[in-house]
Amino acid sequence: MKPARIQVDQASLDEYLKEKRPEGGTYNIWHHRFSGLERDFHKTSVRPKFKVDIERDSGETVGSRNKNAYFCLFFAKGMCTQGYKCALWHRVPTTDDHMETTIDCFGRDKYTEFRQDMGGVGGFIRENRTLYVGRIAVTDDIEDVVRRQFGQFGPLERVRILKNRGVAFVTYKTRSNAEFAREAMMNQCLENNEILNVRWATADPKSTANRLDAEDDLKAQKEAELLETDENKERQEYESELPAEYTSIKRDTDEAGFDKMETNIKKQKAEDEAKEVTEYYDMDSANKLYGYTQSDYDYYYQQQYDHLQQTPTEEPKAGGIIPQNVLSNLKTLTNSRTITPVQTQSGLGQLTGYGSDSDSEEE
């Protein structure tokens, strides 16, 4: 690709911007317009001094190697002073260019709805690819002129003309092409020295553009249905001229094929169910799932058997809950102990050891 062309020198651009800048106004960089001016200032349209020529001005720039760059807004308006040194793209968008939803092809933030900025970047809630073009000079070849002038900014999907009103609705195949064309053709002329009013088309169902699109889609649908009806009719007429043997064989073939397909479906369904049961409930699937082998099972069962052999069994006494061995131990313990009864004396016999008899008193 050839290097991008310098569209205008810096001195000419500065002079043009100075002439365009009104006195007593402040430029609002957020809304891209001057504030503090008379109310009717923005309603007056002036044809720009520069206009882009895609075939002549397009070319490779420094930004062409940057996949994250955007399209040059000054290039679209025909007044870029950088040329091949520009860090942005100097070309028309293609179907391979994918931009974020919330920004336009020039990298500017979009609004929530199109009605908030119909003449600017537009909105991001709904993808709009249709431009409203007003103030077109009415001529016999108005549609050819619109297609020729707007077609240089990308492939067109459809063009609708309101010839008596000098209005056209131009729909591009991609959103980026519509955004590029809106900036490139705003306040420009076609071929009859007019000043165009290029804005985003509304999404109102009662709007003229959508009504024309709906009528066109309905017409295309009717044509497709009519074509399908004609094809069915021709096939029926062709088959009616064939011998009866051919139609009967064809009908039998269709029925046999249907029965075979139904049988295959049932067979496949039964195999899937059997496979599902096998995978989840047989021993092999469990071993594969948990990593157990037959030797693991044998070792586990041997441990359980050894434990049962080492544990003594206790038989309970018939008619009671105390085991027989416990009762035997208690009986043995009772027999081994000798219990000596305590002898007690009653009355005065307990006082004989204290020397209180009559003999002791006489002495």
Coordinates of N, CA and C in Angstrom, one line a residue, residues 324-338:
Q324 N -22.5 -65.4 81.6 CA -22.3 -66.5 82.6 C -20.9 -66.4 83.2
N325 N -19.9 -66.0 82.5 CA -18.6 -65.9 83.0 C -18.4 -64.9 84.1
V326 N -19.2 -63.8 84.0 CA -19.2 -62.8 85.1 C -19.8 -63.3 86.3
L327 N -20.9 -64.1 86.2 CA -21.5 -64.7 87.4 C -20.6 -65.7 88.0
S328 N -19.8 -66.5 87.2 CA -18.9 -67.4 87.8 C -17.8 -66.8 88.5
N329 N -17.3 -65.7 88.1 CA -16.2 -64.9 88.8 C -16.7 -64.4 90.1
L330 N -17.9 -63.9 90.1 CA -18.5 -63.4 91.4 C -18.6 -64.5 92.4
K331 N -19.0 -65.7 91.9 CA -19.2 -66.8 92.8 C -17.9 -67.3 93.4
T332 N -16.9 -67.3 92.6 CA -15.5 -67.7 93.1 C -15.0 -66.7 94.1
L333 N -15.2 -65.5 93.9 CA -14.7 -64.4 94.8 C -15.5 -64.5 96.1
T334 N -16.7 -64.9 96.1 CA -17.5 -65.0 97.4 C -17.0 -66.2 98.2
N335 N -16.7 -67.3 97.6 CA -16.3 -68.5 98.3 C -14.9 -68.3 98.9
S336 N -14.0 -67.5 98.3 CA -12.7 -67.4 98.8 C -12.6 -66.5 100.1
R337 N -13.6 -65.7 100.4 CA -13.5 -64.8 101.5 C -14.3 -65.5 102.7
T338 N -13.7 -65.4 104.0 CA -14.3 -65.9 105.2 C -14.9 -64.7 106.0

